[in-house]
Amino acid sequence: MPPKKTILRDAAPYLPELTLDCVILSFHEDRLKVLLLRWKGTQEWSLPGGPIQRNEAVDAAANRILKERTGLDDIFLQQFHVFGEVERYNREEIRHKLKHLIDPDKWYERAVSVGYYALVDYTKVTPTPDAYTEQCAWWDVQHTPALLFDHNHIIHVARQALRTQLSWQPIGYNLLPEQFTLPELQRLYEAILGKTLDPRNFQRKMLSLGILERLAERRRGGAHKSPYLYRFKKEQYELKLKEGNLFFT
């Protein structure tokens, strides 16, 4: 199978000059993480992605690529932007950096990319490189390296979309484990929003929505008082999302 970023003129089974870029996000150790790939023989990193087959729906292509990189099916996936600027990045620089892997003459003169973000459980992912890369790893989304192509910009736009959609997409139960504490839920919201929230106001807001079920168990082993575990009442959560009643801005 051609690699994730085969923006090549002779890729006949694929739609010419149209690609996908996937911002795969997880939440681990109170940090929002993004999955990146390192190209063979380099220290250059980029997002997962790839071309779209001629007989393949765009969403199906995104799901295929995500399964290849994570090993997961049934991933929460959201299309968030189309990157179609004529000059998205320095093409000559890319050709030079990757000439040992791809013939510089075979790159597209231009590629339009459909951006997707995916929300996954960190513990369930098996990071898997593709044919042209040798490492697939999680990075703190706030401390990514300088990426190939325009992928730092794509991550920035994805984070903006995630913040906007936090009030009407099921972000929480796609990034948290099934059972979690209120402080863990707050730290997830803070990681997405990029700001500190008042604990009392946050807990009052979340509990007033009726979307959380408190369990009998507590989180043990911490330095502080053992907090109760909660889980989402998914039907009520979906209803509140439809009402757009989850704003924390």
Coordinates of N, CA, C and O in Angstrom, one line a residue, residues 3-11 16-17 19 21 39 46 50-51 88-111 132 148-149 151:
P3 N 2.5 4.9 0.9 CA 2.6 5.5 2.2 C 1.6 6.6 2.4 O 0.9 7.0 1.5
K4 N 1.6 7.0 3.7 CA 0.6 8.0 4.1 C 0.6 9.3 3.3 O -0.3 10.0 3.2
K5 N 1.8 9.7 2.8 CA 1.9 11.0 2.2 C 2.5 10.8 0.8 O 3.3 11.6 0.3
T6 N 2.0 9.8 0.0 CA 2.4 9.7 -1.4 C 1.7 10.7 -2.2 O 0.7 10.3 -2.9
I7 N 2.1 11.9 -2.2 CA 1.5 12.9 -3.1 C 2.2 12.8 -4.4 O 3.0 13.7 -4.9
L8 N 1.9 11.7 -5.1 CA 2.7 11.4 -6.3 C 1.8 11.4 -7.6 O 0.7 11.1 -7.6
R9 N 2.4 11.9 -8.7 CA 1.7 12.1 -9.9 C 1.2 10.8 -10.5 O 0.2 10.7 -11.2
D10 N 1.9 9.7 -10.3 CA 1.6 8.4 -10.9 C 0.9 7.4 -10.0 O 0.8 6.3 -10.3
A11 N 0.3 7.9 -8.9 CA -0.5 7.1 -8.0 C -1.8 6.8 -8.6 O -2.9 7.3 -8.1
P16 N -6.0 12.0 -7.8 CA -4.8 12.9 -7.9 C -5.0 14.2 -7.1 O -6.1 14.8 -7.1
E17 N -3.9 14.6 -6.4 CA -3.8 15.9 -5.8 C -4.8 16.1 -4.7 O -5.1 17.2 -4.3
T19 N -5.6 14.6 -0.7 CA -5.1 13.7 0.4 C -5.8 14.0 1.7 O -6.7 14.9 1.8
D21 N -5.2 14.4 6.0 CA -4.3 14.6 7.1 C -5.1 14.3 8.4 O -6.2 14.9 8.6
W39 N 9.8 10.0 9.6 CA 10.2 9.4 8.3 C 11.5 8.7 8.4 O 12.4 9.1 9.1
S46 N 5.7 14.1 10.9 CA 4.5 14.6 10.3 C 3.3 13.9 10.9 O 3.4 12.9 11.6
G50 N -2.7 10.4 4.1 CA -2.5 9.6 2.9 C -3.5 9.9 1.8 O -4.4 10.7 2.0
P51 N -3.4 9.2 0.7 CA -4.2 9.5 -0.5 C -5.6 8.7 -0.3 O -5.7 7.9 0.5
R88 N 1.0 26.0 0.3 CA 0.8 25.5 1.7 C 2.1 25.4 2.4 O 2.1 25.5 3.6
Y89 N 3.2 25.1 1.7 CA 4.5 24.9 2.3 C 5.5 24.9 1.2 O 5.2 25.0 0.0
N90 N 6.8 24.9 1.6 CA 7.9 24.9 0.6 C 8.1 23.6 0.0 O 8.7 22.7 0.6
R91 N 7.6 23.4 -1.2 CA 7.6 22.1 -1.9 C 9.1 21.6 -2.2 O 9.4 20.5 -2.1
E92 N 9.9 22.6 -2.6 CA 11.3 22.2 -2.9 C 12.0 21.7 -1.6 O 12.8 20.8 -1.7
E93 N 11.7 22.3 -0.5 CA 12.3 21.9 0.8 C 11.9 20.4 1.1 O 12.7 19.6 1.5
I94 N 10.6 20.1 0.9 CA 10.1 18.8 1.1 C 10.8 17.8 0.2 O 11.2 16.7 0.6
R95 N 10.9 18.1 -1.1 CA 11.5 17.2 -2.1 C 12.9 16.9 -1.7 O 13.4 15.8 -1.8
H96 N 13.7 17.9 -1.2 CA 15.0 17.7 -0.8 C 15.2 16.9 0.5 O 16.0 15.9 0.5
K97 N 14.3 17.1 1.5 CA 14.4 16.3 2.7 C 14.1 14.9 2.5 O 14.6 14.0 3.3
L98 N 13.2 14.6 1.6 CA 12.7 13.2 1.4 C 13.1 12.6 0.1 O 12.6 11.5 -0.3
K99 N 14.2 13.1 -0.5 CA 14.6 12.6 -1.8 C 15.1 11.2 -1.8 O 15.1 10.5 -2.8
H100 N 15.6 10.8 -0.6 CA 16.1 9.4 -0.4 C 15.0 8.4 -0.4 O 15.2 7.2 -0.5
L101 N 13.8 8.9 -0.2 CA 12.6 8.0 -0.1 C 11.7 8.1 -1.3 O 11.1 7.1 -1.7
I102 N 11.6 9.3 -1.9 CA 10.6 9.5 -3.0 C 11.3 10.3 -4.0 O 12.0 11.3 -3.7
D103 N 11.2 9.9 -5.3 CA 11.7 10.6 -6.4 C 11.2 12.1 -6.4 O 9.9 12.2 -6.5
P104 N 12.0 13.1 -6.3 CA 11.5 14.5 -6.3 C 10.6 14.8 -7.4 O 9.7 15.7 -7.3
D105 N 10.7 14.2 -8.6 CA 9.9 14.5 -9.7 C 8.5 13.9 -9.6 O 7.6 14.3 -10.5
K106 N 8.3 13.1 -8.7 CA 7.0 12.4 -8.6 C 6.0 13.1 -7.6 O 4.9 12.6 -7.4
W107 N 6.4 14.1 -6.9 CA 5.5 14.8 -6.0 C 4.5 15.7 -6.9 O 4.9 16.2 -7.9
Y108 N 3.3 15.8 -6.3 CA 2.3 16.7 -7.0 C 2.8 18.1 -6.9 O 3.5 18.5 -6.0
E109 N 2.5 18.9 -7.9 CA 2.7 20.3 -7.9 C 1.9 21.0 -6.8 O 2.3 22.0 -6.3
R110 N 0.7 20.4 -6.5 CA -0.2 20.9 -5.5 C -1.0 19.8 -4.9 O -1.3 18.9 -5.7
A111 N -1.3 19.9 -3.6 CA -2.2 18.9 -3.0 C -3.2 19.6 -2.1 O -2.8 20.4 -1.3
Y132 N 6.8 4.3 4.7 CA 7.9 5.3 4.6 C 8.4 5.9 5.9 O 9.2 6.8 5.9
L148 N 6.9 18.5 9.1 CA 6.9 18.6 7.6 C 5.6 19.2 7.2 O 4.6 19.1 7.9
F149 N 5.6 19.6 5.9 CA 4.4 20.2 5.2 C 3.9 21.3 6.1 O 4.7 22.1 6.6
H151 N 1.9 20.9 8.8 CA 1.2 20.1 9.8 C 1.1 20.7 11.1 O 0.2 20.4 11.9

